[in-house]
């Protein structure tokens, strides 16, 4: 996916407040960075969304979804702090989660030929359901 605007680089500041420390990953909707919130002196995650999501006919709907997601509060969900725009980049800041992503864990097992035992699969499934439940309870 091509980016019509320049992504932040290591050391850049977004919104004059969030200094990019390093890249964490990329997906179809954007890129995630680890950043330092200079106002609070705390590490945060910054997800920069692909600009096409905010120049398409779905711009308003995508903006609404981000603001709505910010209202979901549950210990099983990553907490979204802010939704902002700077230099044509739409981004959100959230609680920083350290460690391997589920995708990385699955890839590591796949590469080694190791299969997941049923109890471990059940644990993953339960955690996913626990994360989605508060969103459904909020009416989404």
CSV table of C-alpha atoms in Angstrom, one decimal:
chain,number,residue,atom,x,y,z
A,1,UNK,CA,0.0,0.0,0.0
A,2,UNK,CA,1.6,3.3,-1.1
A,3,UNK,CA,1.5,6.3,1.3
A,4,UNK,CA,0.8,9.7,-0.3
A,5,UNK,CA,2.3,11.4,2.7
A,6,UNK,CA,5.5,10.8,4.5
A,7,UNK,CA,5.3,8.5,7.6
A,8,UNK,CA,7.0,9.7,10.8
A,9,UNK,CA,10.6,8.6,11.2
A,10,UNK,CA,12.5,7.7,14.4
A,11,UNK,CA,12.9,10.9,16.4
A,12,UNK,CA,10.0,12.7,14.7
A,13,UNK,CA,7.2,14.3,16.8
A,14,UNK,CA,3.6,13.9,16.0
A,15,UNK,CA,1.2,16.6,17.3
A,16,UNK,CA,4.2,18.3,18.9
A,17,UNK,CA,3.9,15.8,21.7
A,18,UNK,CA,4.6,12.2,20.7
A,19,UNK,CA,8.2,11.4,19.9
A,20,UNK,CA,8.6,8.3,17.7
A,21,UNK,CA,10.9,5.7,19.3
A,22,UNK,CA,10.7,2.8,16.8
A,23,UNK,CA,8.3,1.0,14.5
A,24,UNK,CA,6.3,-1.9,15.9
A,25,UNK,CA,4.4,-3.3,12.9
A,26,UNK,CA,2.3,-2.7,9.9
A,27,UNK,CA,-1.1,-3.9,8.7
A,28,UNK,CA,-3.7,-3.1,6.1
A,29,UNK,CA,-5.0,-0.1,7.9
A,30,UNK,CA,-1.7,1.5,9.0
A,31,UNK,CA,1.5,1.3,11.0
A,32,UNK,CA,2.1,1.2,14.7
A,33,UNK,CA,5.0,2.9,16.4
A,34,UNK,CA,6.3,3.0,20.0
A,35,UNK,CA,6.4,6.6,21.1
A,36,UNK,CA,7.1,8.7,24.1
A,37,UNK,CA,4.3,11.0,25.3
A,38,UNK,CA,6.5,14.1,26.1
A,39,UNK,CA,3.8,15.8,28.1
A,40,UNK,CA,3.4,12.8,30.5
A,41,UNK,CA,6.8,11.2,30.1
A,42,UNK,CA,5.1,7.8,29.3
A,43,UNK,CA,5.6,5.3,26.5
A,44,UNK,CA,2.5,4.9,24.3
A,45,UNK,CA,1.6,3.1,21.1
A,46,UNK,CA,0.8,5.4,18.1
A,47,UNK,CA,-1.2,3.9,15.2
A,48,UNK,CA,-0.9,6.0,12.1
A,49,UNK,CA,-3.7,5.2,9.7
A,50,UNK,CA,-3.4,5.0,5.9
A,51,UNK,CA,-4.6,8.3,4.5
A,52,UNK,CA,-6.9,6.6,2.0
A,53,UNK,CA,-9.2,5.7,5.0
A,54,UNK,CA,-9.8,9.5,5.5
A,55,UNK,CA,-10.0,10.6,1.9
A,56,UNK,CA,-12.6,8.1,0.8
A,57,UNK,CA,-16.4,8.3,0.9
A,58,UNK,CA,-16.1,6.4,4.2
A,59,UNK,CA,-14.1,9.3,5.9
A,60,UNK,CA,-16.8,10.3,8.3
A,61,UNK,CA,-17.7,6.7,9.2
A,62,UNK,CA,-14.0,5.8,9.8
A,63,UNK,CA,-13.6,8.9,12.0
A,64,UNK,CA,-16.8,8.0,14.0
A,65,UNK,CA,-15.5,4.5,14.5
A,66,UNK,CA,-12.2,5.8,16.0
A,67,UNK,CA,-14.0,8.1,18.4
A,68,UNK,CA,-16.4,5.3,19.3
A,69,UNK,CA,-13.6,2.8,19.9
A,70,UNK,CA,-12.1,5.3,22.3
A,71,UNK,CA,-15.1,4.9,24.6
A,72,UNK,CA,-14.6,1.2,25.1
A,73,UNK,CA,-13.1,0.7,28.5
A,74,UNK,CA,-12.4,-2.8,29.8
A,75,UNK,CA,-9.3,-4.6,31.3
A,76,UNK,CA,-9.3,-7.0,28.3
A,77,UNK,CA,-9.0,-4.1,25.8
A,78,UNK,CA,-6.1,-1.9,24.9
A,79,UNK,CA,-7.1,1.6,26.1
A,80,UNK,CA,-7.2,4.3,23.4
A,81,UNK,CA,-6.2,7.7,24.7
A,82,UNK,CA,-6.5,10.2,21.9
A,83,UNK,CA,-7.5,10.4,18.2
A,84,UNK,CA,-5.6,13.2,16.4
A,85,UNK,CA,-4.4,14.5,13.0
A,86,UNK,CA,-1.1,16.1,12.2
A,87,UNK,CA,0.4,16.9,8.8
A,88,UNK,CA,-2.3,14.9,7.0
A,89,UNK,CA,-1.7,11.8,9.2
A,90,UNK,CA,-4.6,10.5,11.2
A,91,UNK,CA,-3.5,8.6,14.3
A,92,UNK,CA,-4.5,7.4,17.7
A,93,UNK,CA,-2.5,6.9,20.8
A,94,UNK,CA,-3.1,4.0,23.1
A,95,UNK,CA,-1.8,1.9,25.9
A,96,UNK,CA,1.5,0.3,24.9
A,97,UNK,CA,1.5,-3.5,24.9
A,98,UNK,CA,4.9,-5.1,25.0
A,99,UNK,CA,5.6,-8.7,23.8
A,100,UNK,CA,4.8,-10.8,20.8
A,101,UNK,CA,1.6,-10.3,18.8
A,102,UNK,CA,-0.7,-13.3,18.3
A,103,UNK,CA,0.4,-13.4,14.7
A,104,UNK,CA,4.1,-13.7,15.7
A,105,UNK,CA,3.3,-16.5,18.2
A,106,UNK,CA,1.4,-18.4,15.4
A,107,UNK,CA,4.2,-17.8,12.9
A,108,UNK,CA,6.8,-19.1,15.4
A,109,UNK,CA,4.9,-22.2,16.0
A,110,UNK,CA,4.3,-22.7,12.3
A,111,UNK,CA,7.9,-22.3,11.5
A,112,UNK,CA,9.0,-24.9,14.1
A,113,UNK,CA,6.3,-27.3,13.1
A,114,UNK,CA,4.9,-27.3,16.6
A,115,UNK,CA,1.2,-27.6,17.0
A,116,UNK,CA,-0.9,-25.9,19.7
A,117,UNK,CA,-2.4,-28.2,22.3
A,118,UNK,CA,-6.2,-27.9,22.7
A,119,UNK,CA,-5.9,-26.2,26.1
A,120,UNK,CA,-3.7,-23.4,24.7
A,121,UNK,CA,-6.2,-22.9,21.8
A,122,UNK,CA,-9.0,-22.7,24.3
A,123,UNK,CA,-7.1,-20.1,26.3
A,124,UNK,CA,-6.5,-18.0,23.2
A,125,UNK,CA,-10.2,-18.3,22.2
A,126,UNK,CA,-11.4,-17.3,25.7
A,127,UNK,CA,-9.2,-14.3,25.7
A,128,UNK,CA,-10.5,-13.1,22.3
A,129,UNK,CA,-14.1,-13.6,23.4
A,130,UNK,CA,-13.4,-11.7,26.7
A,131,UNK,CA,-12.0,-8.8,24.6
A,132,UNK,CA,-14.9,-8.6,22.2
A,133,UNK,CA,-17.6,-9.0,24.8
A,134,UNK,CA,-17.5,-5.4,26.2
A,135,UNK,CA,-17.7,-4.0,22.7
A,136,UNK,CA,-20.9,-6.0,22.0
A,137,UNK,CA,-22.2,-5.0,25.5
A,138,UNK,CA,-21.7,-1.3,24.5
A,139,UNK,CA,-24.0,-1.9,21.5
A,140,UNK,CA,-21.4,-2.1,18.7
